[in-house]
């Protein structure tokens, strides 16, 4: 089991009620399951739409239970961002 930091951005930050928190988990799936139990309401629905980075590397379509978390690592939770050129 590793420990590190989860950072929430935009709507994920609002739904979690915090910008960051620690994780103690072996995989991304375990860390997200723990986060879901900490935060209720809209948080679970927001996570379903998010992308994830582990130490600045995209998780992409990989199954979250296959993404190992490193000791001292950082998980970024990125909801879809709106915007762009008009």
XYZ file of N, CA and C in Angstrom:
258
model
N 0.850 -1.179 0.000
C 0.000 0.000 0.000
C 0.892 1.238 0.000
N 0.536 2.198 -0.822
C 1.300 3.436 -0.946
C 0.487 4.607 -0.398
N 1.175 5.673 -0.077
C 0.484 6.897 0.329
C 0.968 8.034 -0.555
N 0.062 8.978 -0.794
C 0.367 10.116 -1.646
C -0.750 11.135 -1.567
N -0.897 11.934 -2.608
C -1.849 13.038 -2.629
C -2.794 12.925 -3.811
N -4.070 13.170 -3.554
C -5.066 13.319 -4.617
C -5.388 14.798 -4.708
N -5.280 15.353 -5.906
C -5.625 16.764 -6.126
C -6.882 16.828 -6.989
N -7.838 17.609 -6.522
C -9.104 17.774 -7.227
C -9.120 19.125 -7.924
N -9.638 19.147 -9.149
C -9.689 20.370 -9.941
C -11.131 20.691 -10.308
N -11.432 21.982 -10.406
C -12.715 22.507 -10.890
C -13.909 21.845 -10.203
N -14.808 21.222 -10.959
C -16.035 20.641 -10.392
C -15.725 19.528 -9.394
N -14.628 18.796 -9.583
C -14.250 17.750 -8.629
C -13.866 18.382 -7.292
N -13.179 19.497 -7.339
C -12.807 20.230 -6.125
C -14.053 20.719 -5.404
N -14.983 21.265 -6.146
C -16.231 21.749 -5.544
C -17.024 20.603 -4.919
N -17.115 19.485 -5.603
C -17.889 18.355 -5.098
C -17.224 17.708 -3.884
N -15.898 17.681 -3.858
C -15.173 17.095 -2.725
C -15.127 18.044 -1.538
N -15.238 19.339 -1.816
C -15.147 20.327 -0.743
C -13.720 20.551 -0.273
N -12.762 20.108 -1.085
C -11.347 20.288 -0.756
C -10.535 20.249 -2.043
N -9.388 20.897 -2.016
C -8.512 20.894 -3.188
C -7.649 19.650 -3.238
N -7.335 19.088 -2.071
C -6.520 17.879 -2.063
C -6.667 17.125 -0.753
N -6.283 15.859 -0.810
C -6.282 15.003 0.368
C -5.291 13.873 0.121
N -5.001 13.127 1.148
C -4.048 12.041 1.003
C -4.745 10.751 0.606
N -3.982 9.860 -0.005
C -4.474 8.508 -0.264
C -3.551 7.508 0.418
N -4.115 6.379 0.747
C -3.370 5.190 1.168
C -4.034 4.043 0.441
N -3.430 3.647 -0.668
C -4.041 2.648 -1.547
C -2.973 2.049 -2.444
N -3.254 0.872 -2.934
C -2.347 0.222 -3.870
C -2.641 0.561 -5.313
N -3.926 0.827 -5.611
C -4.330 1.120 -6.986
C -5.209 2.361 -7.025
N -5.373 2.892 -8.229
C -6.257 4.034 -8.416
C -7.686 3.673 -8.025
N -8.126 2.470 -8.362
C -9.487 2.048 -8.010
C -9.702 2.088 -6.499
N -8.726 1.626 -5.732
C -8.834 1.643 -4.268
C -8.879 3.068 -3.735
N -8.044 3.939 -4.268
C -8.016 5.332 -3.821
C -9.345 6.023 -4.117
N -9.906 5.775 -5.299
C -11.173 6.408 -5.662
C -12.331 5.848 -4.844
N -12.293 4.567 -4.523
C -13.342 3.973 -3.685
C -13.335 4.614 -2.301
N -12.158 4.830 -1.751
C -12.055 5.490 -0.448
C -12.555 6.924 -0.530
N -12.191 7.624 -1.601
C -12.643 9.005 -1.777
C -14.167 9.071 -1.880
N -14.768 8.103 -2.558
C -16.239 8.079 -2.676
C -16.913 7.922 -1.316
N -16.281 7.172 -0.410
C -16.882 7.017 0.917
C -16.701 8.272 1.765
N -15.664 9.049 1.494
C -15.423 10.303 2.233
C -16.375 11.417 1.809
N -16.719 11.423 0.537
C -17.492 12.537 -0.026
C -18.802 12.003 -0.594
N -19.867 12.619 -0.236
C -21.183 12.166 -0.681
C -21.771 13.159 -1.677
N -23.018 12.964 -2.007
C -23.718 13.876 -2.913
C -23.226 13.760 -4.333
N -22.938 14.875 -4.939
C -22.573 14.989 -6.353
C -21.211 14.362 -6.674
N -20.384 14.137 -5.680
C -19.008 13.704 -5.890
C -18.903 12.457 -6.775
N -19.666 11.435 -6.490
C -19.609 10.197 -7.275
C -19.963 10.419 -8.729
N -20.958 11.262 -8.979
C -21.357 11.556 -10.366
C -20.269 12.353 -11.085
N -19.620 13.255 -10.367
C -18.534 14.026 -10.980
C -17.378 13.092 -11.358
N -17.018 12.172 -10.463
C -15.919 11.244 -10.747
C -16.146 10.427 -12.013
N -17.392 10.083 -12.280
C -17.706 9.286 -13.469
C -17.312 9.986 -14.766
N -17.239 11.311 -14.739
C -16.927 12.088 -15.943
C -15.468 12.538 -15.997
N -14.690 12.223 -14.976
C -13.331 12.745 -14.865
C -12.296 11.920 -15.614
N -11.208 12.603 -15.915
C -9.980 11.974 -16.386
C -9.004 11.994 -15.213
N -8.020 11.107 -15.273
C -7.083 10.986 -14.162
C -5.649 10.972 -14.662
N -4.791 11.625 -13.906
C -3.355 11.575 -14.126
C -2.725 10.982 -12.872
N -1.751 10.105 -13.054
C -0.963 9.594 -11.938
C 0.477 10.017 -12.213
N 0.983 10.873 -11.359
C 2.319 11.452 -11.553
C 2.473 12.014 -12.959
N 1.475 12.800 -13.368
C 1.445 13.531 -14.633
C 1.332 12.643 -15.870
N 0.996 11.367 -15.679
C 0.794 10.464 -16.813
C -0.685 10.110 -16.900
N -1.242 10.236 -18.110
C -2.658 9.936 -18.319
C -2.973 8.480 -18.038
N -4.078 8.277 -17.343
C -4.572 6.927 -17.103
C -5.294 6.434 -18.347
N -6.013 7.336 -18.998
C -6.718 6.986 -20.231
C -7.769 5.925 -19.993
N -7.838 4.946 -20.871
C -8.881 3.919 -20.799
C -8.464 2.701 -19.973
N -7.291 2.743 -19.360
C -6.856 1.605 -18.536
C -7.818 1.402 -17.371
N -8.044 0.171 -17.014
C -8.872 -0.152 -15.862
C -8.192 0.382 -14.607
N -8.953 1.079 -13.778
C -8.387 1.717 -12.591
C -7.796 0.717 -11.607
N -8.261 -0.526 -11.652
C -7.688 -1.513 -10.737
C -6.342 -2.053 -11.227
N -5.920 -1.654 -12.424
C -4.599 -2.049 -12.922
C -3.574 -0.924 -12.817
N -4.009 0.250 -12.348
C -3.120 1.412 -12.245
C -2.548 1.467 -10.830
N -1.292 1.041 -10.698
C -0.630 1.047 -9.396
C -0.272 2.475 -8.994
N -0.451 2.770 -7.721
C -0.100 4.084 -7.201
C 1.252 4.014 -6.507
N 2.134 4.973 -6.808
C 3.465 4.965 -6.210
C 3.477 5.640 -4.839
N 4.435 5.275 -4.034
C 4.651 5.949 -2.762
C 5.018 7.403 -3.045
N 4.327 8.321 -2.377
C 4.595 9.742 -2.560
C 4.069 10.309 -3.862
N 3.228 9.565 -4.546
C 2.716 9.990 -5.847
C 1.602 11.020 -5.754
N 1.202 11.493 -6.922
C 0.111 12.464 -7.027
C -0.898 11.980 -8.055
N -2.162 11.987 -7.657
C -3.270 11.680 -8.553
C -4.009 12.991 -8.802
N -4.149 13.374 -10.057
C -4.942 14.550 -10.421
C -6.282 14.092 -10.957
N -7.356 14.673 -10.425
C -8.724 14.356 -10.833
C -9.227 15.542 -11.652
N -9.425 15.302 -12.946
C -9.721 16.375 -13.894
C -11.092 16.193 -14.527
N -12.070 17.014 -14.125
C -13.361 16.948 -14.795
C -13.255 17.541 -16.196
N -14.245 17.269 -17.038
C -14.218 17.882 -18.371
C -14.182 19.410 -18.242
N -13.367 20.029 -19.040
C -13.256 21.479 -19.016
C -13.992 22.057 -20.206
N -14.728 23.103 -19.976
C -15.425 23.812 -21.053
C -14.539 24.943 -21.533
N -14.852 25.435 -22.681
C -14.114 26.587 -23.157
C -13.537 26.354 -24.533
N -12.598 27.192 -24.870
C -11.978 27.118 -26.180
C -12.251 28.385 -26.939
N -11.782 28.418 -28.140
C -11.943 29.604 -28.981
C -13.381 29.706 -29.466
N -13.821 30.921 -29.601
C -15.165 31.189 -30.122
C -15.076 31.763 -31.491
